[in-house]
Short mmCIF file of C-alpha atoms and ligand atoms in Angstrom, two decimals:
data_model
loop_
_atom_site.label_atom_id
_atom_site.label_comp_id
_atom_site.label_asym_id
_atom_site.label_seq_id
_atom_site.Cartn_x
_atom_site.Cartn_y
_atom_site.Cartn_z
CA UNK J 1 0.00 0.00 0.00
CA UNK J 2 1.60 3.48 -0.70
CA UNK J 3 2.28 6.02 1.69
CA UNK J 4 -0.72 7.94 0.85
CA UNK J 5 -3.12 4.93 0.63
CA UNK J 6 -2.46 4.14 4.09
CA UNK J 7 -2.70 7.32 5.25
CA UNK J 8 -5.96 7.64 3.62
CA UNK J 9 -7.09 4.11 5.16
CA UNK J 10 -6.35 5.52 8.60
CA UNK J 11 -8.10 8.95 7.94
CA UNK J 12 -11.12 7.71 7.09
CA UNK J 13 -13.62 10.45 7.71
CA UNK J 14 -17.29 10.88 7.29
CA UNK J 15 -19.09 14.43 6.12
CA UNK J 16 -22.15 15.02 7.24
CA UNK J 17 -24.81 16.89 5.96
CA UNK J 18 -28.02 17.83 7.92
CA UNK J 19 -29.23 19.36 11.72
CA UNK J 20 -26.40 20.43 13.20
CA UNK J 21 -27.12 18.85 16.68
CA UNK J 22 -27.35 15.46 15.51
CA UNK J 23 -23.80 16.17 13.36
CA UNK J 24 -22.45 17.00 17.00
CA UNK J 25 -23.56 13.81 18.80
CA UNK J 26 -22.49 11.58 15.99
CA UNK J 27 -19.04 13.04 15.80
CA UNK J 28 -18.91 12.77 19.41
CA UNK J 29 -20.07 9.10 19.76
CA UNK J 30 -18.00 8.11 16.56
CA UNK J 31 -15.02 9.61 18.93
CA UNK J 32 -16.00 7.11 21.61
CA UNK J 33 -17.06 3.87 19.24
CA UNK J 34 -15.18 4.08 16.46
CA UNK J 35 -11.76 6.20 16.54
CA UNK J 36 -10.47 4.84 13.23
CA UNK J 37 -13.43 7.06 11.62
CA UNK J 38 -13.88 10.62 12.35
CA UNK J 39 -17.53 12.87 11.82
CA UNK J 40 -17.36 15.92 10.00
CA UNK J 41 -20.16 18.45 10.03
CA UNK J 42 -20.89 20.26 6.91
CA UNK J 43 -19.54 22.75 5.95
CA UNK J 44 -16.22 22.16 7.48
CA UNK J 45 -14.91 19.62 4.95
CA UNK J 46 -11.37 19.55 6.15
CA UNK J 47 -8.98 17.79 3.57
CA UNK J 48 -11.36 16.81 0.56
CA UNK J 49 -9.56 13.60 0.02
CA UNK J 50 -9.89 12.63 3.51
CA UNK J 51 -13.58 11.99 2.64
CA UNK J 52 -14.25 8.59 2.48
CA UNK J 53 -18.30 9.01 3.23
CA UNK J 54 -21.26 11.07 3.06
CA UNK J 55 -24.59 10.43 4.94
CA UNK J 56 -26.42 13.45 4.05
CA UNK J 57 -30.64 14.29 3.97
CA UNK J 58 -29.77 16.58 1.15
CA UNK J 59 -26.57 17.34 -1.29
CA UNK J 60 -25.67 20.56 -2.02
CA UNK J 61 -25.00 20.53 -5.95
CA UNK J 62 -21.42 20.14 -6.82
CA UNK J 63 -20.28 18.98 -4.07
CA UNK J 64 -19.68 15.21 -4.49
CA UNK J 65 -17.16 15.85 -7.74
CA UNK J 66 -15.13 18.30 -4.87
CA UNK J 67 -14.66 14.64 -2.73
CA UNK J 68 -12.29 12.25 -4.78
CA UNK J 69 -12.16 8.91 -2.35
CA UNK J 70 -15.44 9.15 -1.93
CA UNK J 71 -16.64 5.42 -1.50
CA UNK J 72 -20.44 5.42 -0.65
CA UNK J 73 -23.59 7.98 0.40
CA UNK J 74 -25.91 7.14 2.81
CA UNK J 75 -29.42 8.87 3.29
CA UNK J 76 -29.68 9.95 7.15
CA UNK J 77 -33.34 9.46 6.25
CA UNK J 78 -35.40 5.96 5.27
CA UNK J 79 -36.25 8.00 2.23
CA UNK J 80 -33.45 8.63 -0.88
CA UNK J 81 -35.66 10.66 -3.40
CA UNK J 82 -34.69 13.94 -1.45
CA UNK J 83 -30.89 13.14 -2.22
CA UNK J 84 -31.12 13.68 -6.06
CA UNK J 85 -30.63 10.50 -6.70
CA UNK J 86 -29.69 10.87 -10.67
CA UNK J 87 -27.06 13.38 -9.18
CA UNK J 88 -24.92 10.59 -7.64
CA UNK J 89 -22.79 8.61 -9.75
CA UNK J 90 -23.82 5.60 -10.32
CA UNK J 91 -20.69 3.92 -9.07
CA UNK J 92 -21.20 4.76 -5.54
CA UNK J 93 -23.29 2.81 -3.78
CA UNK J 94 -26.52 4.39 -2.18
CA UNK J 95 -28.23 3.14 1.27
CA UNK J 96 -31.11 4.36 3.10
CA UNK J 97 -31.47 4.20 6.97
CA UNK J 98 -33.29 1.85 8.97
CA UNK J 99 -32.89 1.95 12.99
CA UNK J 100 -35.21 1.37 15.52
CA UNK J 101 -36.23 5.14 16.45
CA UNK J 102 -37.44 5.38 13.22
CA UNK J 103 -39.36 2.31 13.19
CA UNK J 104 -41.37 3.12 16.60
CA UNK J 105 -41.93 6.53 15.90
CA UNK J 106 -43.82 5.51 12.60
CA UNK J 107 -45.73 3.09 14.48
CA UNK J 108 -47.16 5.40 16.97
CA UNK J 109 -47.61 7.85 14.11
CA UNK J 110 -49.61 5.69 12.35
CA UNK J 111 -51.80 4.32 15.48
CA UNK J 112 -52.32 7.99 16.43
CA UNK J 113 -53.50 9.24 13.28
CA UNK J 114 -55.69 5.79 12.39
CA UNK J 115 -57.17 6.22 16.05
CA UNK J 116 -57.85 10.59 15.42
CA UNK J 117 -59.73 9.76 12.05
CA UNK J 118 -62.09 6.47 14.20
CA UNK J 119 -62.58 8.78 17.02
CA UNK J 120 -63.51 11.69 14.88
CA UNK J 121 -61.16 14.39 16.64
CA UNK J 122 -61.22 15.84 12.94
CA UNK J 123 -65.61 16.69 13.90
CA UNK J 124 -64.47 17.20 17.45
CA UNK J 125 -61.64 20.16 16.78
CA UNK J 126 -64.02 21.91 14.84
CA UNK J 127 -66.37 21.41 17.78
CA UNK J 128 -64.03 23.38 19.83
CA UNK J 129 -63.82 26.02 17.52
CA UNK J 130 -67.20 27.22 18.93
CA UNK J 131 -67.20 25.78 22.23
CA UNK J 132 -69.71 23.07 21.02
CA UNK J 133 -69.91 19.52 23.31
CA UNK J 134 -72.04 17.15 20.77
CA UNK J 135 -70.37 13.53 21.40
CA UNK J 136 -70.93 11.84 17.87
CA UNK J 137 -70.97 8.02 17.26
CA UNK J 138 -67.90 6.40 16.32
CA UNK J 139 -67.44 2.61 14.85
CA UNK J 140 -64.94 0.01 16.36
CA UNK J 141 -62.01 -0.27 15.37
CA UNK J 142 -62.71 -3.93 14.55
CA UNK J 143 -65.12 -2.56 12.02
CA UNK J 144 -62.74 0.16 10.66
CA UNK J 145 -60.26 -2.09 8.22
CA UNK J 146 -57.16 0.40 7.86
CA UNK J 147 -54.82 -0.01 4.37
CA UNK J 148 -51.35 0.71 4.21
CA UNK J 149 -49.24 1.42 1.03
CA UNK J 150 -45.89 -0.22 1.47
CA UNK J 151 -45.33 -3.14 3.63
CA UNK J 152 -41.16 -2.20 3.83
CA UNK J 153 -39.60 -1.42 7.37
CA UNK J 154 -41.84 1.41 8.11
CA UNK J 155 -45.35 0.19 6.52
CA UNK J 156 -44.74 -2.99 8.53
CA UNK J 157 -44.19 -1.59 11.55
CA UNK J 158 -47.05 0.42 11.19
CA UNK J 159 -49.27 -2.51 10.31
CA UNK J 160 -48.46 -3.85 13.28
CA UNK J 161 -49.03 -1.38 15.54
CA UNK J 162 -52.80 -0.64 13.50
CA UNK J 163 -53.44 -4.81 14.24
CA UNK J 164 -52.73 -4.46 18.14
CA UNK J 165 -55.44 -1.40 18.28
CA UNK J 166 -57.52 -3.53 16.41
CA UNK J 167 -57.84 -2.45 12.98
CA UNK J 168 -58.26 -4.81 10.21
CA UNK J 169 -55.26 -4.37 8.35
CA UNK J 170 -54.57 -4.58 4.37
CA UNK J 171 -51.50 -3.74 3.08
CA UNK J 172 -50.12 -3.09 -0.27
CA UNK J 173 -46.63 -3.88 -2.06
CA UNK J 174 -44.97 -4.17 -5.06
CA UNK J 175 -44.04 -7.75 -4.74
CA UNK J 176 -46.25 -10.34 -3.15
CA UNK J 177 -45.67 -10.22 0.87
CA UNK J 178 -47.32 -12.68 3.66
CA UNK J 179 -47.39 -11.20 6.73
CA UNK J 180 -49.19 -13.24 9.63
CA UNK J 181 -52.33 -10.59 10.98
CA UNK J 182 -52.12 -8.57 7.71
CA UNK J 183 -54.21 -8.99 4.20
CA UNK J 184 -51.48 -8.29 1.70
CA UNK J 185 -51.76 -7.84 -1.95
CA UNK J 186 -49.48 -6.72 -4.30
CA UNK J 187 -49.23 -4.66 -7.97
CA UNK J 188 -52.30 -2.81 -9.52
CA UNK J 189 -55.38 -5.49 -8.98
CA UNK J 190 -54.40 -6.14 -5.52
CA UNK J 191 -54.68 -2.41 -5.08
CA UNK J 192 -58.06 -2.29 -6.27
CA UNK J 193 -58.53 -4.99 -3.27
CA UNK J 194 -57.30 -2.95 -0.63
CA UNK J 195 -59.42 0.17 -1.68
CA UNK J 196 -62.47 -0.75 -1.58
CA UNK J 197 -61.73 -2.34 1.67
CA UNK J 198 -59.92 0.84 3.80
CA UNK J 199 -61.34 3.24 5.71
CA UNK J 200 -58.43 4.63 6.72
CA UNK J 201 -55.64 4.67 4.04
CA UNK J 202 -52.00 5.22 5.19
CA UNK J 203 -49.33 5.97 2.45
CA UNK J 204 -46.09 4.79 3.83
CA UNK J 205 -44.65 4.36 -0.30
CA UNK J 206 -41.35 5.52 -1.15
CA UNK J 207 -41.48 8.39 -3.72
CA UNK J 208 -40.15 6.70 -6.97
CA UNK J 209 -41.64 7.60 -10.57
CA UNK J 210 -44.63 4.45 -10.18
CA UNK J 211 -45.63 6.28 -7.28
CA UNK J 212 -45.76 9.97 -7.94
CA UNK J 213 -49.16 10.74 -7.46
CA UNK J 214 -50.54 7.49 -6.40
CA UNK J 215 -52.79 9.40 -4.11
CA UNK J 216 -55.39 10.74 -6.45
CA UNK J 217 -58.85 11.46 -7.28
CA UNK J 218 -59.16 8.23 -9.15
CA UNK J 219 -57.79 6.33 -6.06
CA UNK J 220 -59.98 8.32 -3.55
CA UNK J 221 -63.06 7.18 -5.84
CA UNK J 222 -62.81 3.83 -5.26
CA UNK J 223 -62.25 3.90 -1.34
CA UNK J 224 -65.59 3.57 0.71
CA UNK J 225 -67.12 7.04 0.77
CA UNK J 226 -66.04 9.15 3.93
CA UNK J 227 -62.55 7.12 4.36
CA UNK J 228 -59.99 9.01 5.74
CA UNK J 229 -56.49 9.83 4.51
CA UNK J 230 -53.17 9.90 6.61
CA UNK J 231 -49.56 10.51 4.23
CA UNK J 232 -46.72 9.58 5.68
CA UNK J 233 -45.04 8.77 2.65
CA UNK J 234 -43.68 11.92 0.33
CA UNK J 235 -45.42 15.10 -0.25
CA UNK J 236 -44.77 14.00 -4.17
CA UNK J 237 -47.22 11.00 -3.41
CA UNK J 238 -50.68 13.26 -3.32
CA UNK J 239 -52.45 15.34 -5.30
CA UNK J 240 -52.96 18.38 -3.50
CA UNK J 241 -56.17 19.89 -5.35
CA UNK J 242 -57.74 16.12 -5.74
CA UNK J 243 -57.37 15.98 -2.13
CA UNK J 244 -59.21 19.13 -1.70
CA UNK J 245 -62.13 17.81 -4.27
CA UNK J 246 -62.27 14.55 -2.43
CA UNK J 247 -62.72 16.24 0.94
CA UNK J 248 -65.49 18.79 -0.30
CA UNK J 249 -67.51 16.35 -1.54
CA UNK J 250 -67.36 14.08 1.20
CA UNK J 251 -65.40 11.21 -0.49
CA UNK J 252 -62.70 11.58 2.00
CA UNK J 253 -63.96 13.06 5.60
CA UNK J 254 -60.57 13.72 6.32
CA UNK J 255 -56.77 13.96 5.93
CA UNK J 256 -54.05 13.55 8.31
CA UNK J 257 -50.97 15.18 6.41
CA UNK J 258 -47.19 14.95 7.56
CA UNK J 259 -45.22 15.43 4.12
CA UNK J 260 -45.85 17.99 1.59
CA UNK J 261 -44.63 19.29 -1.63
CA UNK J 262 -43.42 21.64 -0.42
CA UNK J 263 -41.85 21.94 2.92
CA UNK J 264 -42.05 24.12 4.89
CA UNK J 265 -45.67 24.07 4.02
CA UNK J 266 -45.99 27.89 2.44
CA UNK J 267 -47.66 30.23 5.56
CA UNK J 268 -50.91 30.53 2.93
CA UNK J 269 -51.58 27.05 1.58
CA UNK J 270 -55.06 25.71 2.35
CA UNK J 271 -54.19 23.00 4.03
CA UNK J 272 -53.26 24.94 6.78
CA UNK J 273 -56.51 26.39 7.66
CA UNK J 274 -59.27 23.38 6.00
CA UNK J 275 -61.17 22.32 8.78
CA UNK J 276 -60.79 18.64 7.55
CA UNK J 277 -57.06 18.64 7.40
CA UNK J 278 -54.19 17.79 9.78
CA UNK J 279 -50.95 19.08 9.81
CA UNK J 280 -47.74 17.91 11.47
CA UNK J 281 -44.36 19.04 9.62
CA UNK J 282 -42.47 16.23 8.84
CA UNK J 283 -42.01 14.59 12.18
CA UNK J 284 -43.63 10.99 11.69
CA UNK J 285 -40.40 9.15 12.39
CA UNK J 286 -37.22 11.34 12.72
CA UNK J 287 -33.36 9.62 12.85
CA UNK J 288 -32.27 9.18 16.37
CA UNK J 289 -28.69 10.56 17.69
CA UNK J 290 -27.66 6.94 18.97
CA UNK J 291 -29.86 4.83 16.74
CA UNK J 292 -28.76 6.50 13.98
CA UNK J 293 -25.02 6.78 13.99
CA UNK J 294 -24.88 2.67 15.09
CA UNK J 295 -26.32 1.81 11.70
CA UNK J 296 -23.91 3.95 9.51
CA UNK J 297 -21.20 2.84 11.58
CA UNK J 298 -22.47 -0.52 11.42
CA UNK J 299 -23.02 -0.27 7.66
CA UNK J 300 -19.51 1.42 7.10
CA UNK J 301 -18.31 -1.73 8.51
CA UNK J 302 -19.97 -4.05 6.59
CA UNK J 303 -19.41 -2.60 3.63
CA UNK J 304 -15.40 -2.22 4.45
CA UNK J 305 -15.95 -6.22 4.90
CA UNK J 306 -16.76 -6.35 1.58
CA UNK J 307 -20.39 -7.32 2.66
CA UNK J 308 -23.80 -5.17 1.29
CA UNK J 309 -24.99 -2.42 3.46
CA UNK J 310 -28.29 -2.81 5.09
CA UNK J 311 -30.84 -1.08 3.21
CA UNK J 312 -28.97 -0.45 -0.32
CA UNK J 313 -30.96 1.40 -2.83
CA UNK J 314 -31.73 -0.56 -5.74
CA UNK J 315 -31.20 2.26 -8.75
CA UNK J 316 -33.24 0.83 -10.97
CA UNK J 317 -36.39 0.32 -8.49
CA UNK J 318 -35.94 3.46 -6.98
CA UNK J 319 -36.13 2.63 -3.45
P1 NAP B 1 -38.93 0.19 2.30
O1 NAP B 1 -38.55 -0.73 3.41
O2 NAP B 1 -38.04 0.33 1.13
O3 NAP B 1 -40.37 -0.29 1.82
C1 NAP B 1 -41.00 0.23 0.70
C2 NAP B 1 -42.31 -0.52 0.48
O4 NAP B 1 -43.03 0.12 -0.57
C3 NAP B 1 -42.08 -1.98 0.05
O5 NAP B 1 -43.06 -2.81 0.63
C4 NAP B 1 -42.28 -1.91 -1.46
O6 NAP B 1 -42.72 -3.11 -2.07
C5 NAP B 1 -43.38 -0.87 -1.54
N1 NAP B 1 -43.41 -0.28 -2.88
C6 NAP B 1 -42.45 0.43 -3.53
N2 NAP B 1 -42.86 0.75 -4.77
C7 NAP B 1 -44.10 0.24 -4.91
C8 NAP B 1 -45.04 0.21 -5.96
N3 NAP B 1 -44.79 0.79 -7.15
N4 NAP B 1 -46.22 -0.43 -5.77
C9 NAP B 1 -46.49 -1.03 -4.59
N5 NAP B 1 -45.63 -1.06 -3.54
C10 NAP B 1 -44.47 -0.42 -3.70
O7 NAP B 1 -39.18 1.67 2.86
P2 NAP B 1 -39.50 2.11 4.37
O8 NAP B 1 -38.29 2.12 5.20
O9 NAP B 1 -40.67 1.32 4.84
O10 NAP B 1 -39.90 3.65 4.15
C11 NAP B 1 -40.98 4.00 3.31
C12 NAP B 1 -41.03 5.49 3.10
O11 NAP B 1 -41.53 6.15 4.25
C13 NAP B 1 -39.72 6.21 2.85
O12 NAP B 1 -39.27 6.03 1.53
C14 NAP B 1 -40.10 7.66 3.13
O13 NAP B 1 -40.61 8.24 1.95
C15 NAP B 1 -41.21 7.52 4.15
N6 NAP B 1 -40.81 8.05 5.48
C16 NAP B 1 -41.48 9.09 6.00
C17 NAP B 1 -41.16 9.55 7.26
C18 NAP B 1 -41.88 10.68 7.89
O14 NAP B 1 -41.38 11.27 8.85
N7 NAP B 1 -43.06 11.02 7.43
C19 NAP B 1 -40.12 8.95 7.98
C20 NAP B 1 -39.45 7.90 7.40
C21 NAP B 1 -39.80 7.45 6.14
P3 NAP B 1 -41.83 -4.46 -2.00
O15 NAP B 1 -42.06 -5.00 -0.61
O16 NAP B 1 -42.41 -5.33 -3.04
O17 NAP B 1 -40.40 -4.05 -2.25
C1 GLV B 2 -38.02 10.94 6.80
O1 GLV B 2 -38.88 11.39 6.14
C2 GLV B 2 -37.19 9.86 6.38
O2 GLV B 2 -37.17 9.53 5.18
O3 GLV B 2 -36.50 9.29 7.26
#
């Protein structure tokens, strides 16, 4: 090995790219676990070549043809699509992350919401707009059957946690899945299935280009009329103005929104004030400190073993 392989072997550092208090912790745990690596926090870069790494929630453009040893880029979120993925060469490999904060937070996400739209808080915070106390009926949750697009990490967990309230669960996925507790189907008839069986639909899809959009006017048509909507996918995933049409006429009685568009959601889109909509800004499941930095070190590793990451984007799927 020459001089300057080695030294770049031993130097080994990783840039990241995203809240500055989580860029803290992990360079201060990496101190503590993992010495041979070092954290940087964007924008302090250090020695370009010393860049071996890159887990970043976005990339600013240009940047990755400044680091010449790069060797992979990891997503500090489960999601890629807000990397730009077509921006990263091909030859580096591309991994999402899945750790266990993420995975409980979406599950009590997705409980909460599912449990808001059966108990109606959507009728009862407009009650409380006007001081009004009118209890209204509400069906079981054994008679509310609750789909979920995706059945990865996330829509699994989320599944779950839907079953042990219990909601009837469908779920949805690109490839046939069995899952004990859950009625899965899979590709464009077994989505047809699920629809006209959910009351409450939860989008927990990864943004790719066969799922831009999925959550239309077409697809709110065929759901039982007065179902209720909760995204926790990708703003990219719904139609804003369908979601509107579907909530004025009663289609959908409600929506329980966490990803938009655009985010920050602009101060004067509707959704804000629509007495049928939700907001929460993008904090269904967010990357823990601890959980996160032991599967990128724990990924690093396997991937200096020669093994695959966990959770390596397949290019071509798009997730
Ligand atoms: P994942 O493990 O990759 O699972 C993706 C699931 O979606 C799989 O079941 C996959 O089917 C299915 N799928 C993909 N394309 C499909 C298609 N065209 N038709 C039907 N099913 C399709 O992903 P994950 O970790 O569960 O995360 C899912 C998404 O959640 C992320 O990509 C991100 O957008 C979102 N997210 C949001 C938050 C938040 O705070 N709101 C937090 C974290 C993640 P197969 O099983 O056949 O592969
Ligand atoms: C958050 O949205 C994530 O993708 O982790």
């Amino acid at each position: 090995m020459s001089r300057a392989a080695a030294r770049r072997r031993a130097r080994r550092a990783i840039l990241y790219i995203g809240r500055a208090d989580r860029g803290e912790a992990w360079a201060r745990i990496t101190r503590a676990e993992a010495p041979d690596l070092e954290v940087r926090v964007f924008p302090d870069i250090g020695e370009p070549e010393e860049i071996a790494y890159l887990a970043a929630w976005t990339i600013p453009p240009g940047l990755i043809a400044r680091l010449p040893n790069l060797r992979a880029v990891f997503s500090v979120g489960a999601g890629v699509d807000q990397l730009d993925v077509a921006a990263i060469p091909p030859a580096l490999p591309l991994t999402r992350m899945i750790e266990p904060g993420l995975v409980s937070d979406i599950a009590g996400y997705a409980a909460m919401a599912a449990l808001m739209l059966q108990r109606r808080i959507p009728d009862y915070l407009e009650q409380a707009r006007s001081g009004t106390w009118h209890p209204l009926p509400a069906p079981p949750t054994a008679e509310t059957p609750a789909g979920v697009l995706g059945l990865g990490v996330l829509g699994q967990a989320a599944a779950g946690a839907l079953s042990r309230f219990g909601f009837p669960v469908l779920g949805w996925s690109r490839t046939p899945r069995q899952i004990p507790g859950i009625a899965c189907c899979a590709g464009v008839d077994g989505l047809d299935t699920l629809l006209a069986r959910s009351r409450i639909l939860i989008c927990l899809l990864p943004l790719t280009r066969e799922t831009r959009g999925i959550l239309n006017g077409t697809v709110f048509a065929r759901l039982p009329r007065g179902a209720g909507l909760v995204n926790l996918g990708r703003g990219g995933h719904l139609e804003e103005a369908d979601l509107l049409a579907a909530l004025d006429s009663g289609q959908l009685s409600a929506a329980v929104l966490d990803v938009f568009e655009t985010e920050p959601l602009p101060p004067t889109h509707p959704f804000w004030t629509h007495p049928r909509i939700i907001v929460t800004p993008h904090i269904g499941a967010v990357t823990t400190n601890e959980g996160g930095i032991a599967a990128l070190l724990a990924n690093i590793r396997r991937f200096e073993c020669g093994e695959r990451p966990e959770g390596e984007i397949d290019r071509a799927r798009g997730y």
